[in-house]
Structure formats: structure tokens, C-alpha cells
Amino acid sequence: MRDGRGRRERREKIEKKGKKGKIERGKGEKGKEEREEWWHAIANDIIRRKGMRNLIVATGITPSGAIHIGNLRETLIADAVCNALRENGAEASLIYIADTYDPLRRLYPFLPPDYKEHVGKPLSDIPDPDGCHSSYSEHFLQPFLAATDKLGISMKVFRADEMYKRGMYEDAIRLAIKERERIMRIIAEVTGRDLQRDWYPFMPVCKNCGRMNATDVLKCDLKRGECVYRCNACGYEGVASLKNGGKLTWRVDWAARWKILNVAVEPFGKDHASAGGSYETGKRISEEIYGYEAPYPIPFEHVLLKVGGKVEAMSSSKGTNISVDEILTVVPPEVLKFIMLRVKPMKHIEFDPSMGLLNLIDEYEREIAPIGRGVAAEIPFRHFITLVQVARGDINNLLKIIRRSGFALARDEEQMKTEIAEIQKKARYAENWLRKFAQPDVKFEIKDSLPELARSLSQKQKEALKMLSEEIKKRKLSAEDYHNKIYEVAENLGISAKEVFRAVYIALLGRDSGPRAGWLLASLQREFLVKRFEDAAKD
């Protein structure tokens, strides 16, 4: 019987931190030390440079498609650093800016053909493709915000369309237009790109067709607070208010936002941090035009998606991603935070939702998770994948299998209810993983009768199954016992252990491979195993 004592003894060294964004860790191991220390090192440096007062940490994304776990990395970095600042006594808060006023750049593969007419319009002005939210932008933003709630991230949310329409950018727009020639010089000096002399840092929304990506400003009247524009998409010419009739171009918008929201710290992808990139441009515009010190930068590497040996960057627009709300159906919030925060920001993450994810879940449960969570926490997630398939979705079956595998549920009635609830929760995660991300060779079913493939077993393999059945009759075996017996039988018969494993899988699953044999055998009834192996051993 397993009481988890060995695991608890290992876990006595774990230093538990209760703050959001923290990862609880064991001491003395380099990888775990790095997991805790990087955000504290960043927080200490921020305090040295920015002081302790009013440290606003900003994060955000353009909701042009499903907001994926690569986007989440930025938000979790911001949250972890913000919490570390607070722990050091600083006055810090987290804000999230959704770029809902950005234009739809093209017809993405996941959109219906008739959405071509919406290309160039602000995301907040485009209808939800599924009709379940108030706009295109809310369709993708709302599931992400719900996921951040599950992750325990507390942040104030700003929507760019609301900020512009309320006139929060008006002063910044006026100043940018007034100083447009200086901004043009900054952009040319930083990027090496010369803008046309009639360029304006403002994109009016066409009053006729609703697009903002095809409008050219012809002239501006700062006294009247308006500009005359021509739309190259529909040919319309009109007048737009500088207060709420359009938005700043990207690099100017970012710099203006820092001052408007008093941003002190911001993580962003490494591409923005490159020489001549958005941050370098924004920093100069912020400091030279708006007179505002640029935020402390936290560049980070991308999260890459690894599927079937192929690694590629995640993209909302291309649909090559895993959304945050989807991954939270497979792993608990604390595990997802562990995966995203376990390495320093400038190290890329290769996210393998298949077997790689199982390894990370097991690592978290083995070394990081709080103790005292009962049987569900004692059973490795990888083994749970086997158990739920043997149980075939029946919770009562699953509980019997867990007991049969050597795990004891609590005797106290209330504690037992809690343990069963945790088992059900973990079983749902395992079932969702099997449905969404498991490779075909991981899925199996116990055959109700002897598989036809059993006829192909060699005489030695049949003898091995007969010997195993005799051992099973003698006493109850643990997973480790089964594993050792297979090697012992193979040695006695002078064949490879691989041949015995193959015979076991064929007799039970009708194929020559499967999950870890010891765990599989320990989860099945002894009487069933004896009969099945004896049937398979018959000539």
C-alpha cells in the first residue's frame, strides 16, 4: 500500500510561497533556483532604476485571433515581476491593454470569405464571426480574460477603442501631428526608413466604409482639432476628429500610451527589442516628443509549438497555436504557470502538447506541487493516462482501479469526498489530453476477448505468459513487481524482455506496444489477467 511517505519526505525541503506569480520550489537544485530568482532579479533592478512609487507594469495583445499560450508568456512575466515588486515593498500595479482598435490586416484562414469586406476596419467595429460576442475583438479577448482569472492574475483592463473614442489620446495626437517632422527624422534615424514628406502619424477611420488602413491625411487643422482625409479603398473624402476619429500609427501609439497610462515597466517580444525595432523608436519618441521616460524593458523569447518533431512559431492569424482557454482544459492553472515561468524570459520555450507536456506535469507534481493533496497528487499524470483508459470513463471503475493499483483513499468520509473530487478533476484533464493532444500510439483499449493477433505468439512467448499467470495466482503484485517479473521470466526462458512485453501487449491490447506494462498490469483484476494469459498461452 502506498501512503506517499517517500514523496512527502522529499517534499519537506520545498519552500512554499503563497504569492500569485510565484513558483514553489525545492532548494538546492539549479533549475528550480533559476525559476524563482529571475523575476526577483528583474524587480530589484527596476527598483534601482525607477524607485518604489507608482510602478505600473503593462502588458497586452492585439486580439486578431485566438490568444495563445505564446501571448500568455508576456502576461505571466508581467504578473510575476509585478508581484515581486510588491513583495519588495514597491507600489506596483498591473494593467492590460487590448489593442482592439487595430485594423484587421487580412482575411485570415479561419475567417469566412465574406469577411474580406472587413479587412482594414478596427477589430472593435467588426462583427463577431460566431455571433456570440459584441464584436470581433471581444470574441477573442473574453476567453483570454476568463483564463487569466483562472490563473489568478489581477489586472486592470484597457481597451484601445474605448481609450481613443473617449479622447484619452487627443493631446498625444495633436502633439504628434505638430511634431511630425521630428518624428519622421527619429524613425529615419532608428530604422533607416525614409517616410514620404506628406506622411502623418494618424490613421482616420473612413466615415463611408469604416476602414482605417487605406486613409491618407491631406491636411490638419490643430485649432479646429480635425483633419481632412481621402480613403483609397472607397474614394471618399471627409473630415475626421483628432479627438475620436482615428488612431496613431503603431510606433507613435506605443510611445503615447506609455505617457497616457504612466507605464513604468513592460515586457515585449524580442523582435521589438532588436536594433531599429519598435522599442528603440518608441523610446526616442517618448522621451524626445512626449518628454516621458520610456518603460523598463523586459524582452522575451517566443514560445514555439512542437508537433510531431516539427517546431514552428505560434501565430493567432495562421491558426498555428494553442489557445490559453484550451490548454486549461488539459492542465491546472498552477501547472501552466510553472511551464511558462520555469525558464528566464530570454530563453525560448518549445511547447510539446503531447508527451513533452506529460513530462512537465509529472515534474511539477513530483517537485513543486503542495503536499497533502491526497491520492490524486500521488499518482503521476502519465499513469493517470493509463488508468482512465482502463476505466473507460467510469468513475467507480476508476476508483476501484486506483485501489487495486496500491493507492489507498482516506478513511475519513469528508477527506475521502475531497480526494474523489480531486481524482475526478485529474481524470477530466487526462481525458481531455487524450482527446486533444495524444498521439495514436498512446491511446489503447483493453480487448474484451483474446485478440486475433495472439495467434502470432511464439511458443516461448506463450510460455512466458503462462509463467506470468502462475505468479499472479500466488499473490498480489505491485507495478514494480510486475515489471521485475517480466524480466525474470525472460531470463529464465532465454529470450529478450522485449519479446515478453510484446506478448503482454498483444494478449491485452491486440497490438505489440502500449503503456508501461507494470502500471497497466497492476490496474487490472488478477482473475482477468490469469484467464487472459492462460487463454493466450494455449496451443
XYZ file of C-alpha atoms in Angstrom:
539
model
C 0.000 0.000 0.000
C 1.284 3.454 -0.929
C 0.928 6.197 1.654
C 3.072 8.767 -0.234
C 5.542 8.925 2.681
C 8.644 8.862 0.476
C 7.340 11.664 -1.682
C 6.414 13.748 1.352
C 9.897 13.288 2.805
C 11.400 14.562 -0.447
C 8.995 17.462 -0.379
C 9.844 18.624 3.158
C 12.568 20.718 1.523
C 10.115 22.603 -0.624
C 9.880 26.278 0.109
C 6.264 27.335 -0.251
C 5.459 30.837 -1.484
C 1.849 31.945 -1.378
C 2.002 34.892 -3.740
C 0.500 34.859 -7.201
C 3.091 34.511 -9.895
C 5.420 32.622 -7.561
C 6.563 29.091 -8.219
C 7.007 26.901 -5.174
C 10.271 25.069 -5.380
C 12.681 22.650 -3.795
C 16.000 24.093 -2.616
C 19.451 23.254 -3.856
C 18.638 22.465 -7.476
C 19.898 24.862 -10.094
C 16.865 24.677 -12.378
C 14.426 25.403 -9.579
C 16.616 28.186 -8.203
C 16.545 29.868 -11.609
C 12.765 29.536 -11.689
C 12.383 31.593 -8.558
C 15.168 34.092 -8.907
C 14.830 35.635 -12.341
C 11.768 37.774 -11.583
C 13.245 38.913 -8.272
C 16.443 39.985 -10.036
C 14.395 41.984 -12.546
C 12.292 43.551 -9.771
C 15.407 44.603 -7.859
C 16.862 46.232 -10.973
C 13.592 48.063 -11.675
C 13.556 49.486 -8.146
C 17.165 50.659 -8.523
C 16.291 52.480 -11.733
C 12.687 53.561 -11.195
C 12.256 53.803 -7.444
C 9.439 52.363 -5.314
C 6.457 54.588 -6.152
C 3.693 54.125 -8.720
C 5.294 51.335 -10.757
C 2.723 50.456 -13.413
C 3.556 47.234 -15.245
C 1.872 46.980 -18.658
C 1.095 44.049 -20.907
C -1.298 43.477 -23.790
C -2.044 41.970 -27.181
C -3.969 42.593 -30.390
C -6.972 40.190 -30.318
C -6.849 39.403 -34.032
C -7.261 35.676 -33.402
C -7.234 33.143 -30.586
C -4.934 34.451 -27.837
C -2.466 31.620 -27.367
C -0.006 30.462 -24.735
C 2.794 32.315 -26.512
C 0.904 35.561 -25.875
C 0.274 34.413 -22.311
C 4.005 34.317 -21.609
C 4.117 38.125 -21.738
C 1.219 38.457 -19.299
C 2.679 35.926 -16.861
C 6.096 37.618 -16.959
C 4.430 40.960 -16.203
C 2.397 39.406 -13.377
C 5.417 37.671 -11.814
C 7.516 40.856 -11.906
C 4.650 42.958 -10.539
C 4.216 40.551 -7.622
C 7.970 40.560 -6.963
C 7.925 44.372 -6.872
C 5.133 44.293 -4.288
C 6.993 41.717 -2.207
C 9.940 44.114 -2.133
C 7.685 46.838 -0.760
C 7.172 48.757 -4.008
C 3.873 50.326 -5.004
C 3.093 48.326 -8.156
C 0.042 47.520 -10.269
C -0.618 45.525 -13.429
C -2.554 46.802 -16.439
C -3.539 45.034 -19.655
C -4.061 46.950 -22.898
C -6.099 45.146 -25.543
C -5.351 46.659 -28.950
C -8.978 46.423 -30.021
C -8.640 49.458 -32.303
C -6.059 47.877 -34.603
C -7.292 47.134 -38.139
C -7.955 43.620 -39.412
C -4.859 43.176 -41.561
C -6.031 40.456 -43.933
C -8.545 37.665 -44.406
C -7.171 35.024 -42.043
C -7.564 31.313 -42.905
C -10.088 30.758 -40.098
C -12.443 33.511 -41.334
C -15.304 33.064 -43.824
C -14.782 34.572 -47.309
C -17.348 37.329 -46.732
C -15.092 38.810 -44.022
C -12.908 40.181 -46.794
C -15.117 43.287 -46.699
C -13.984 43.917 -43.098
C -10.240 43.939 -43.839
C -8.882 47.324 -42.769
C -11.622 48.064 -40.237
C -10.904 48.343 -36.488
C -11.323 44.975 -34.759
C -13.818 46.509 -32.338
C -16.054 47.587 -35.246
C -16.189 44.158 -36.911
C -18.973 41.691 -36.012
C -18.128 38.503 -34.147
C -17.705 35.719 -36.748
C -19.632 33.314 -34.495
C -22.237 35.812 -33.314
C -21.600 35.153 -29.617
C -19.909 38.424 -28.596
C -20.430 42.108 -29.248
C -17.501 42.353 -31.689
C -14.656 40.517 -33.374
C -12.176 41.730 -30.768
C -14.359 40.661 -27.822
C -14.792 37.199 -29.344
C -11.085 36.538 -28.846
C -10.469 38.762 -25.835
C -13.165 37.431 -23.494
C -11.952 33.781 -23.344
C -8.440 35.041 -22.604
C -9.611 37.314 -19.786
C -11.602 34.411 -18.317
C -8.425 32.307 -18.450
C -6.381 34.988 -16.661
C -8.979 34.936 -13.877
C -8.422 31.184 -13.517
C -4.679 31.846 -13.406
C -5.162 34.276 -10.526
C -3.889 37.298 -12.463
C -5.323 40.555 -11.145
C -5.067 43.387 -13.672
C -6.928 46.450 -14.867
C -8.009 46.054 -18.489
C -7.956 48.900 -21.015
C -9.495 48.574 -24.478
C -7.789 50.756 -27.075
C -11.013 51.567 -28.952
C -12.582 52.914 -25.752
C -9.454 54.934 -24.955
C -9.446 56.572 -28.381
C -13.191 57.172 -28.513
C -13.154 58.778 -25.047
C -10.486 61.207 -26.217
C -7.699 59.883 -23.984
C -5.249 60.172 -26.889
C -6.310 63.623 -28.115
C -3.400 65.591 -26.644
C -0.912 62.949 -27.799
C -2.372 63.016 -31.328
C -2.203 66.802 -31.511
C 1.420 66.839 -30.345
C 2.404 64.050 -32.749
C 0.918 65.960 -35.683
C 2.580 69.182 -34.573
C 5.948 67.403 -34.265
C 5.510 65.039 -37.204
C 8.698 66.165 -38.948
C 10.747 65.428 -35.821
C 9.057 62.039 -35.547
C 9.874 61.340 -39.200
C 13.540 62.115 -38.509
C 13.560 59.822 -35.463
C 12.038 56.970 -37.473
C 14.537 57.513 -40.288
C 17.495 57.609 -37.881
C 16.405 54.499 -35.978
C 15.066 52.335 -38.791
C 16.853 53.719 -41.842
C 13.437 54.102 -43.476
C 12.578 57.471 -45.020
C 8.908 58.416 -44.859
C 7.183 60.479 -47.534
C 7.009 64.194 -46.837
C 3.195 64.123 -46.667
C 3.206 61.359 -44.012
C 1.097 61.859 -40.883
C 1.242 59.742 -37.698
C -2.580 59.480 -37.704
C -4.958 56.995 -39.329
C -8.521 58.346 -39.650
C -11.429 55.902 -39.764
C -13.309 56.405 -43.033
C -16.856 57.558 -42.325
C -18.064 55.889 -45.511
C -16.556 52.373 -45.490
C -15.221 52.133 -41.918
C -11.644 51.298 -42.919
C -8.578 52.904 -41.350
C -5.777 51.157 -43.220
C -6.389 52.967 -46.516
C -6.891 56.577 -45.435
C -4.389 59.329 -46.210
C -4.382 62.571 -44.241
C -4.373 65.522 -46.646
C -4.123 68.323 -44.092
C -4.732 69.008 -40.412
C -6.207 71.962 -38.549
C -4.974 71.789 -34.952
C -7.121 74.744 -33.887
C -10.290 73.002 -35.062
C -8.959 69.621 -33.934
C -9.676 67.841 -37.201
C -8.051 66.548 -40.356
C -9.123 66.187 -43.962
C -8.537 62.714 -45.400
C -9.058 60.645 -48.516
C -9.902 56.927 -48.395
C -8.072 54.966 -51.076
C -10.400 51.992 -50.568
C -13.707 53.666 -51.414
C -12.628 57.078 -52.742
C -14.447 59.021 -50.046
C -13.045 62.344 -48.819
C -14.077 63.649 -45.441
C -13.142 65.223 -42.132
C -12.093 63.262 -39.018
C -11.879 64.500 -35.444
C -8.491 64.269 -33.783
C -10.300 63.528 -30.536
C -12.074 60.331 -31.538
C -11.923 59.866 -35.307
C -8.905 57.609 -35.707
C -5.697 56.359 -34.118
C -1.964 56.953 -34.075
C 0.346 54.797 -36.157
C 1.908 51.897 -34.232
C 5.297 53.202 -33.096
C 3.846 56.567 -32.107
C 0.834 54.928 -30.459
C 3.070 52.807 -28.221
C 5.097 55.811 -27.068
C 1.969 57.897 -26.447
C 0.365 55.095 -24.456
C 3.292 54.951 -22.050
C 2.722 58.559 -21.034
C -1.091 58.371 -21.022
C -1.113 55.338 -18.704
C 2.083 56.218 -16.808
C 3.720 52.904 -17.734
C 6.978 52.146 -15.894
C 7.659 48.534 -16.921
C 6.687 46.474 -19.958
C 7.636 43.032 -21.308
C 7.589 42.540 -25.089
C 8.760 40.066 -27.703
C 12.429 40.110 -28.642
C 11.613 41.263 -32.204
C 10.518 44.630 -30.786
C 13.811 44.857 -28.873
C 16.073 44.426 -31.896
C 18.200 47.288 -33.235
C 15.937 49.629 -35.178
C 12.897 47.949 -33.680
C 9.699 49.301 -32.177
C 11.079 49.799 -28.671
C 14.112 51.807 -29.778
C 11.871 54.026 -31.918
C 9.219 54.323 -29.227
C 11.821 55.185 -26.596
C 13.083 58.153 -28.583
C 9.583 59.364 -29.456
C 8.517 59.002 -25.834
C 11.490 60.906 -24.446
C 12.077 63.476 -27.215
C 8.475 64.232 -28.219
C 6.375 63.416 -25.166
C 9.009 64.135 -22.528
C 8.355 60.805 -20.803
C 10.977 58.286 -19.695
C 10.470 55.028 -21.578
C 9.414 51.988 -19.534
C 11.913 49.480 -18.187
C 12.067 46.866 -20.971
C 11.725 43.113 -20.399
C 12.289 41.424 -23.772
C 11.368 37.762 -24.016
C 11.793 34.882 -26.434
C 8.967 33.217 -28.313
C 7.042 30.103 -27.329
C 7.406 27.603 -30.164
C 4.899 24.861 -30.880
C 6.385 21.388 -31.273
C 4.170 18.853 -33.006
C 5.388 15.580 -34.471
C 9.012 16.678 -34.399
C 8.240 19.910 -36.261
C 8.841 23.195 -34.417
C 7.228 26.459 -35.517
C 6.301 29.836 -34.083
C 2.766 30.213 -32.787
C 0.518 32.544 -34.752
C -3.033 33.663 -33.978
C -3.635 34.748 -37.559
C -2.377 31.486 -39.102
C -4.164 29.307 -36.570
C -0.924 27.519 -35.588
C -1.403 27.857 -31.863
C -2.967 26.504 -28.709
C -5.268 28.968 -27.004
C -4.964 29.610 -23.287
C -8.528 28.508 -22.554
C -7.917 25.257 -24.460
C -4.731 24.330 -22.592
C -6.506 24.986 -19.275
C -8.829 22.079 -20.084
C -5.745 19.834 -20.003
C -3.637 21.219 -17.147
C -4.482 23.101 -13.929
C -3.642 26.834 -13.822
C -0.700 26.313 -11.463
C 0.918 23.840 -13.879
C 0.531 26.208 -16.825
C 2.178 28.999 -14.815
C 5.015 26.637 -13.925
C 5.579 25.754 -17.592
C 5.657 29.394 -18.690
C 7.781 30.741 -15.814
C 10.258 27.916 -15.289
C 12.876 29.497 -17.582
C 14.215 33.029 -17.930
C 12.402 35.341 -20.377
C 15.178 35.350 -22.985
C 15.165 31.561 -23.279
C 12.699 30.239 -25.827
C 10.155 27.612 -24.847
C 9.414 24.618 -27.062
C 5.903 23.608 -26.106
C 5.145 19.985 -26.924
C 1.471 19.348 -26.059
C 1.963 15.614 -26.474
C 4.473 13.580 -24.425
C 6.542 16.649 -23.546
C 3.588 18.084 -21.658
C 3.228 14.867 -19.642
C 6.865 15.165 -18.573
C 6.339 18.737 -17.344
C 3.155 17.861 -15.467
C 4.910 14.985 -13.731
C 7.883 17.238 -12.918
C 5.565 19.797 -11.355
C 3.709 17.203 -9.286
C 6.913 15.481 -8.205
C 8.896 18.548 -7.180
C 6.718 21.633 -6.980
C 3.103 20.929 -6.046
C 1.983 21.472 -2.438
C 1.937 18.344 -0.291
C -1.169 16.977 1.393
C -3.315 16.874 -1.760
C -4.240 13.209 -1.383
C -4.181 10.245 -3.727
C -4.738 12.212 -6.951
C -1.476 14.091 -6.422
C 0.405 10.878 -5.577
C -0.447 9.255 -8.921
C 1.751 10.531 -11.774
C -0.257 12.143 -14.575
C 1.352 9.756 -17.049
C -0.099 6.845 -15.051
C -3.480 8.585 -14.921
C -3.487 8.455 -18.721
C -3.354 4.663 -18.411
C -5.925 4.451 -15.617
C -8.654 6.487 -17.322
C -8.363 4.347 -20.446
C -8.670 1.154 -18.440
C -11.658 2.652 -16.572
C -13.375 3.657 -19.847
C -14.806 6.844 -18.377
C -16.488 5.220 -15.365
C -15.526 6.974 -12.102
C -16.480 3.986 -9.939
C -14.318 1.788 -12.128
C -11.512 4.319 -11.818
C -11.689 4.320 -8.021
C -11.538 0.513 -7.957
C -8.545 0.549 -10.302
C -6.755 3.131 -8.156
C -7.221 0.972 -5.057
C -6.161 -2.116 -6.989
C -3.006 -0.303 -8.115
C -1.923 0.081 -4.489
C -3.200 3.560 -3.615
C -5.338 3.982 -0.506
C -8.041 6.635 -0.230
C -8.569 8.423 3.069
C -10.804 6.716 5.634
C -12.326 9.941 6.891
C -15.570 10.497 4.960
C -15.103 14.221 4.287
C -11.475 13.779 3.315
C -12.443 10.906 1.028
C -15.011 13.136 -0.730
C -12.300 15.720 -1.295
C -9.920 13.089 -2.663
C -12.577 11.707 -5.019
C -13.298 15.219 -6.304
C -9.569 15.707 -6.993
C -9.431 12.337 -8.761
C -12.401 13.317 -10.947
C -10.744 16.635 -11.796
C -7.468 14.959 -12.740
C -9.343 12.341 -14.747
C -11.019 15.113 -16.774
C -7.624 16.660 -17.512
C -6.319 13.247 -18.613
C -9.364 12.542 -20.801
C -9.105 15.974 -22.424
C -5.409 15.443 -23.104
C -6.154 12.081 -24.722
C -8.830 13.630 -26.919
C -6.904 16.764 -27.926
C -3.181 16.020 -27.934
C -2.370 12.311 -27.528
C -0.597 10.568 -30.384
C -2.434 7.474 -31.706
C 0.113 5.083 -30.178
C -0.706 6.398 -26.670
C -4.381 5.504 -26.939
C -5.474 1.943 -26.238
C -8.337 -0.219 -25.053
C -8.361 -3.490 -23.158
C -9.847 -6.052 -25.526
C -12.908 -7.865 -24.211
C -11.743 -11.140 -25.731
C -8.423 -12.608 -26.805
C -7.204 -10.596 -29.819
C -6.721 -12.352 -33.144
C -3.077 -11.215 -33.135
C -2.426 -13.578 -30.203
C -2.257 -16.426 -32.728
C 1.084 -14.973 -33.873
C 2.734 -15.503 -30.462
C 5.778 -17.776 -30.458
C 5.993 -20.820 -28.231
C 8.433 -19.014 -25.923
C 6.070 -16.038 -25.641
C 3.199 -18.362 -24.738
C 5.359 -19.999 -22.078
C 6.187 -16.542 -20.721
C 2.500 -15.639 -20.389
C 1.804 -18.976 -18.685
C 4.623 -18.327 -16.189
C 3.284 -14.822 -15.509
C -0.202 -16.188 -14.877
C 1.211 -18.634 -12.312
C 2.988 -15.774 -10.498
C -0.206 -13.693 -10.474
C -2.119 -16.571 -8.868
C 0.342 -16.696 -5.953
C -0.029 -13.140 -4.646
C -0.979 -9.564 -5.413
C 1.804 -7.862 -7.342
C 2.675 -4.176 -7.439
C 3.551 -2.314 -10.638
C 7.227 -2.710 -9.787
C 6.724 -6.430 -9.083
C 5.119 -6.954 -12.492
C 7.949 -5.109 -14.200
C 10.593 -7.209 -12.435
C 8.712 -10.468 -13.087
C 8.699 -9.808 -16.819
C 12.495 -9.509 -16.806
C 12.805 -12.580 -14.580
C 10.601 -14.683 -16.869
C 12.516 -13.522 -19.941
C 15.828 -14.502 -18.344
C 14.517 -17.932 -17.315
C 13.306 -18.629 -20.868
C 16.403 -17.254 -22.554
C 14.526 -14.641 -24.578
C 14.617 -10.854 -24.556
C 12.384 -8.919 -22.182
C 11.121 -7.069 -25.252
C 9.543 -10.306 -26.502
C 7.711 -10.796 -23.207
C 6.489 -7.196 -23.138
C 5.270 -7.655 -26.699
C 3.360 -10.806 -25.708
C 1.690 -8.976 -22.799
C 0.536 -6.120 -25.031
C -0.738 -8.460 -27.746
C -2.731 -10.522 -25.241
C -4.345 -7.463 -23.654
C -4.455 -4.743 -26.324
C -4.190 -6.584 -29.631
C -1.005 -4.738 -30.588
C 2.691 -5.105 -29.839
C 3.236 -1.943 -27.784
C 1.474 0.036 -25.089
C 1.817 1.974 -21.836
C 4.211 0.999 -19.071
C 3.439 -2.654 -18.538
C 3.850 -2.656 -14.759
C 1.306 0.115 -14.247
C -1.059 -1.438 -16.782
C -0.980 -4.892 -15.199
C -1.360 -3.523 -11.656
C -4.519 -1.686 -12.720
C -6.254 -4.853 -13.976
C -8.016 -7.558 -11.973
C -5.848 -10.570 -11.169
C -8.566 -13.032 -12.238
C -8.860 -11.307 -15.600
C -5.092 -11.403 -16.154
C -4.800 -15.073 -15.208
C -7.566 -16.110 -17.622
C -6.373 -13.900 -20.472
C -2.741 -15.052 -20.206
C -3.778 -18.704 -19.912
C -6.015 -18.351 -22.979
C -3.171 -16.725 -24.923
C -0.766 -19.500 -23.838
C -2.929 -22.304 -25.233
C -1.660 -24.058 -28.348
